[in-house]
CSV table of C-alpha atoms in Angstrom, one decimal:
chain,number,residue,atom,x,y,z
A,1,ASP,CA,7.6,-16.0,-0.8
A,2,VAL,CA,8.8,-12.5,-1.0
A,3,LYS,CA,10.0,-11.1,2.3
A,4,VAL,CA,10.3,-7.4,3.0
A,5,THR,CA,11.8,-6.7,6.3
A,6,GLN,CA,11.7,-3.3,8.1
A,7,SER,CA,14.3,-2.9,10.8
A,8,SER,CA,12.1,-1.5,13.6
A,9,ARG,CA,8.5,-2.1,14.5
A,10,TYR,CA,8.3,0.8,16.9
A,11,LEU,CA,10.5,3.9,17.1
A,12,VAL,CA,10.4,6.9,19.4
A,13,LYS,CA,12.5,10.0,18.5
A,14,ARG,CA,12.8,13.6,19.6
A,15,THR,CA,12.1,16.6,17.4
A,16,GLY,CA,15.1,17.6,15.4
A,17,GLU,CA,16.7,14.2,15.5
A,18,LYS,CA,18.0,12.5,12.3
A,19,VAL,CA,16.0,9.3,11.8
A,20,PHE,CA,16.9,6.3,9.6
A,21,LEU,CA,14.3,3.7,8.6
A,22,GLU,CA,15.8,0.6,7.0
A,23,CYS,CA,14.1,-1.9,4.6
A,24,VAL,CA,15.5,-5.0,3.0
A,25,GLN,CA,13.8,-7.3,0.4
A,26,ASP,CA,15.1,-10.8,-0.5
A,27,MET,CA,13.6,-11.4,-3.9
A,28,ASP,CA,15.8,-9.3,-6.2
A,29,HIS,CA,13.0,-6.9,-7.0
A,30,GLU,CA,13.8,-3.9,-9.1
A,31,ASN,CA,11.5,-1.4,-7.5
A,32,MET,CA,11.3,-0.3,-3.9
A,33,PHE,CA,8.9,2.2,-2.2
A,34,TRP,CA,8.3,4.1,0.9
A,35,TYR,CA,4.7,4.9,1.9
A,36,ARG,CA,3.3,6.7,4.8
A,37,GLN,CA,0.0,5.5,6.3
A,38,ASP,CA,-2.3,7.8,8.3
A,39,PRO,CA,-5.9,7.1,9.4
A,40,GLY,CA,-8.4,8.3,6.8
A,41,LEU,CA,-5.7,9.1,4.2
A,42,GLY,CA,-4.7,5.7,3.0
A,43,LEU,CA,-1.2,5.1,1.8
A,44,ARG,CA,0.7,8.0,0.4
A,45,LEU,CA,3.9,7.6,-1.6
A,46,ILE,CA,7.0,9.4,-0.2
A,47,TYR,CA,9.8,8.2,-2.5
A,48,PHE,CA,10.5,5.3,-4.8
A,49,SER,CA,13.5,3.7,-6.5
A,50,TYR,CA,13.6,1.8,-9.7
A,51,ASP,CA,17.2,0.9,-9.7
A,52,VAL,CA,20.3,1.1,-7.5
A,53,LYS,CA,21.2,4.7,-6.8
A,54,MET,CA,18.1,5.9,-8.6
A,55,LYS,CA,15.3,7.6,-6.8
A,56,GLU,CA,12.2,9.6,-7.6
A,57,LYS,CA,9.9,11.8,-5.5
A,58,GLY,CA,6.5,10.5,-4.7
A,59,ASP,CA,3.5,12.6,-3.7
A,60,ILE,CA,4.8,13.8,-0.2
A,61,PRO,CA,8.6,14.0,-0.3
A,62,GLU,CA,9.1,17.1,1.8
A,63,GLY,CA,11.1,16.5,4.9
A,64,TYR,CA,12.4,13.1,3.7
A,65,SER,CA,15.2,11.7,1.7
A,66,VAL,CA,16.2,8.1,0.6
A,67,SER,CA,19.2,6.1,-0.2
A,68,ARG,CA,19.5,2.9,-2.3
A,69,GLU,CA,23.2,1.8,-2.4
A,70,LYS,CA,22.4,-1.9,-2.9
A,71,LYS,CA,19.5,-3.5,-4.8
A,72,GLU,CA,18.0,-5.2,-1.7
A,73,ARG,CA,18.1,-2.2,0.6
A,74,PHE,CA,16.2,1.0,0.6
A,75,SER,CA,16.5,3.5,3.5
A,76,LEU,CA,14.2,6.4,4.4
A,77,ILE,CA,15.9,9.4,6.1
A,78,LEU,CA,14.2,12.1,8.1
A,79,GLU,CA,16.8,14.8,8.2
A,80,SER,CA,15.3,16.7,11.2
A,81,ALA,CA,12.2,14.9,12.6
A,82,SER,CA,9.1,16.9,13.3
A,83,THR,CA,6.0,16.0,15.2
A,84,ASN,CA,3.9,15.9,12.0
A,85,GLN,CA,6.1,13.0,10.8
A,86,THR,CA,4.6,10.8,13.5
A,87,SER,CA,3.1,8.0,11.4
A,88,MET,CA,3.2,4.4,10.2
A,89,TYR,CA,5.9,4.0,7.6
A,90,LEU,CA,5.5,1.1,5.1
A,91,CYS,CA,8.2,-0.2,2.8
A,92,ALA,CA,7.2,-2.1,-0.3
A,93,SER,CA,8.9,-3.7,-3.3
A,94,SER,CA,7.7,-4.9,-6.7
A,95,LEU,CA,9.4,-7.0,-9.4
A,96,GLY,CA,9.3,-4.4,-12.1
A,97,GLY,CA,9.1,-5.0,-15.9
A,98,GLY,CA,5.4,-4.3,-15.9
A,99,ASP,CA,4.6,-6.3,-12.8
A,100,GLU,CA,3.2,-3.8,-10.4
A,101,LYS,CA,2.2,-6.1,-7.5
A,102,LEU,CA,3.4,-4.6,-4.2
A,103,PHE,CA,4.9,-6.6,-1.4
A,104,PHE,CA,4.8,-4.8,1.9
A,105,GLY,CA,6.9,-5.0,5.1
A,106,SER,CA,5.1,-5.0,8.5
A,107,GLY,CA,5.6,-1.3,9.0
A,108,THR,CA,7.4,1.0,11.4
A,109,GLN,CA,5.3,3.1,13.8
A,110,LEU,CA,7.3,6.2,14.4
A,111,SER,CA,6.5,8.6,17.2
A,112,VAL,CA,8.2,12.0,17.2
A,113,LEU,CA,8.0,13.8,20.5
B,1,GLY,CA,-4.2,15.0,-9.6
B,2,GLU,CA,-4.9,11.3,-9.6
B,3,ASN,CA,-7.4,10.3,-6.9
B,4,VAL,CA,-9.1,7.1,-5.7
B,5,GLU,CA,-12.2,7.4,-3.5
B,6,GLN,CA,-13.3,4.4,-1.4
B,7,HIS,CA,-16.6,3.8,0.4
B,8,PRO,CA,-17.6,3.0,3.0
B,9,SER,CA,-14.9,3.8,5.5
B,10,THR,CA,-16.4,1.3,8.0
B,11,LEU,CA,-18.5,-1.7,7.3
B,12,SER,CA,-20.0,-4.1,9.8
B,13,VAL,CA,-21.6,-7.4,8.7
B,14,GLN,CA,-22.9,-10.5,10.3
B,15,GLU,CA,-20.9,-13.7,9.7
B,16,GLY,CA,-22.1,-15.4,6.5
B,17,ASP,CA,-23.4,-12.2,5.0
B,18,SER,CA,-21.8,-10.5,1.9
B,19,ALA,CA,-19.7,-7.4,2.0
B,20,VAL,CA,-19.2,-4.9,-0.8
B,21,ILE,CA,-16.6,-2.1,-1.0
B,22,LYS,CA,-16.7,0.4,-3.8
B,23,CYS,CA,-14.0,2.6,-5.4
B,24,THR,CA,-13.9,5.2,-8.1
B,25,TYR,CA,-10.7,6.5,-9.8
B,26,SER,CA,-10.0,9.7,-11.7
B,27,ASP,CA,-7.1,8.8,-14.0
B,28,SER,CA,-8.3,7.4,-17.4
B,29,ALA,CA,-4.8,6.0,-18.0
B,30,SER,CA,-5.2,3.6,-15.0
B,31,ASN,CA,-5.4,-0.1,-16.2
B,32,TYR,CA,-4.4,-2.1,-13.1
B,33,PHE,CA,-6.6,-2.3,-10.0
B,34,PRO,CA,-5.4,-4.3,-7.0
B,35,TRP,CA,-7.0,-4.8,-3.6
B,36,TYR,CA,-5.0,-5.1,-0.5
B,37,LYS,CA,-5.9,-6.5,2.9
B,38,GLN,CA,-4.2,-5.3,6.1
B,39,GLU,CA,-4.6,-7.3,9.3
B,40,LEU,CA,-3.7,-5.8,12.6
B,41,GLY,CA,0.0,-5.3,13.1
B,42,LYS,CA,0.9,-6.4,9.5
B,43,GLY,CA,1.6,-4.7,6.2
B,44,PRO,CA,-1.0,-4.7,3.4
B,45,GLN,CA,-1.2,-7.9,1.4
B,46,LEU,CA,-2.5,-8.3,-2.2
B,47,ILE,CA,-5.6,-10.4,-2.2
B,48,ILE,CA,-6.9,-9.9,-5.8
B,49,ASP,CA,-6.4,-7.7,-8.7
B,50,ILE,CA,-8.0,-6.9,-12.1
B,51,ARG,CA,-6.8,-5.4,-15.3
B,52,SER,CA,-8.8,-3.1,-17.5
B,53,ASN,CA,-9.3,-5.6,-20.2
B,54,VAL,CA,-11.4,-7.8,-17.8
B,55,GLY,CA,-14.8,-6.9,-16.3
B,56,GLU,CA,-14.8,-9.4,-13.5
B,57,LYS,CA,-12.5,-11.7,-11.7
B,58,LYS,CA,-13.2,-14.3,-8.9
B,59,ASP,CA,-11.1,-16.2,-6.4
B,60,GLN,CA,-13.1,-18.4,-4.2
B,61,ARG,CA,-15.2,-16.1,-1.9
B,62,ILE,CA,-13.8,-12.8,-3.3
B,63,ALA,CA,-14.6,-11.2,-6.6
B,64,VAL,CA,-13.8,-7.8,-8.2
B,65,THR,CA,-15.8,-6.0,-10.9
B,66,LEU,CA,-14.6,-3.2,-13.0
B,67,ASN,CA,-16.7,-0.6,-15.0
B,68,LYS,CA,-14.1,1.2,-17.0
B,69,THR,CA,-16.6,3.6,-18.6
B,70,ALA,CA,-17.8,4.8,-15.2
B,71,LYS,CA,-14.3,4.5,-13.6
B,72,HIS,CA,-15.8,2.3,-10.8
B,73,PHE,CA,-14.5,-1.0,-9.3
B,74,SER,CA,-15.8,-3.0,-6.4
B,75,LEU,CA,-14.7,-5.8,-4.1
B,76,HIS,CA,-17.3,-8.4,-3.2
B,77,ILE,CA,-16.8,-10.9,-0.3
B,78,THR,CA,-19.4,-13.6,0.1
B,79,GLU,CA,-20.0,-15.8,3.1
B,80,THR,CA,-17.9,-13.6,5.3
B,81,GLN,CA,-16.0,-15.1,8.2
B,82,PRO,CA,-14.4,-13.5,11.3
B,83,GLU,CA,-11.0,-13.8,9.8
B,84,ASP,CA,-12.1,-11.5,7.0
B,85,SER,CA,-12.1,-8.7,9.6
B,86,ALA,CA,-9.3,-6.3,8.5
B,87,VAL,CA,-8.7,-3.0,6.6
B,88,TYR,CA,-9.1,-3.2,2.8
B,89,PHE,CA,-7.6,-0.8,0.4
B,90,CYS,CA,-8.4,-0.4,-3.3
B,91,ALA,CA,-5.8,1.1,-5.6
B,92,ALA,CA,-5.1,2.1,-9.1
B,93,SER,CA,-2.0,2.3,-11.3
B,94,PHE,CA,-1.0,1.7,-14.9
B,95,THR,CA,1.4,-0.8,-16.5
B,96,GLY,CA,4.9,0.4,-16.5
B,97,GLY,CA,4.1,3.2,-14.0
B,98,PHE,CA,5.5,3.4,-10.5
B,99,LYS,CA,2.8,5.3,-8.7
B,100,THR,CA,0.0,3.2,-7.2
B,101,ILE,CA,-2.7,5.5,-5.8
B,102,PHE,CA,-4.6,4.1,-2.8
B,103,GLY,CA,-8.0,4.7,-1.5
B,104,ALA,CA,-8.4,5.7,2.1
B,105,GLY,CA,-9.3,2.2,3.3
B,106,THR,CA,-12.4,0.3,4.6
B,107,ARG,CA,-12.4,-1.2,8.0
B,108,LEU,CA,-14.5,-4.4,7.8
B,109,PHE,CA,-15.9,-6.0,11.0
B,110,VAL,CA,-17.4,-9.5,10.7
B,111,LYS,CA,-19.5,-10.3,13.7
B,112,ALA,CA,-19.6,-13.9,14.8
């Protein structure tokens, strides 16, 4: 089975801090994604990567950046955390090559105070 | 932009009854329609999917139907069980694309 692991289940940070959310997948998937989940809004795509060092903006990239230095690892960075970034963050991966099935991690609940 | 609308937002059924969740999508290019189930404390997990060249697909107690002309697709769960209680998300994307657009989710409660 594909395993997508997110480094933290819960995280509490202060406004203005730089925050790193880490994600690792173990099935050699080409594509990796960061979503944000908020009640009543579903899942919204922040950034995705289709190859090492390649990244593309999703629908809500403002205030975020990403890094993919190795195929298995995809990091989400909040340069200066703000209270409106309090949310559940979900990492996902997909095989690629026309296979769009997403495999999700368990999520990181981030609270910015 | 692309949009997926999902109804209802909350659904409560008695154990053994059927549950139906409906979605509509806006992008005519969409040809892949997955459904994800999210249990408490976990990430969403794919439970069934359908492609636009198929009108219906079944897997045991769950089935999906697609009306491409009307841009509607639905999830049907029969003989519901308490373990079916979860949040369900419909989604739409297209082959070779990277963006999956999700509905807002339906919280299903199955009462024993």
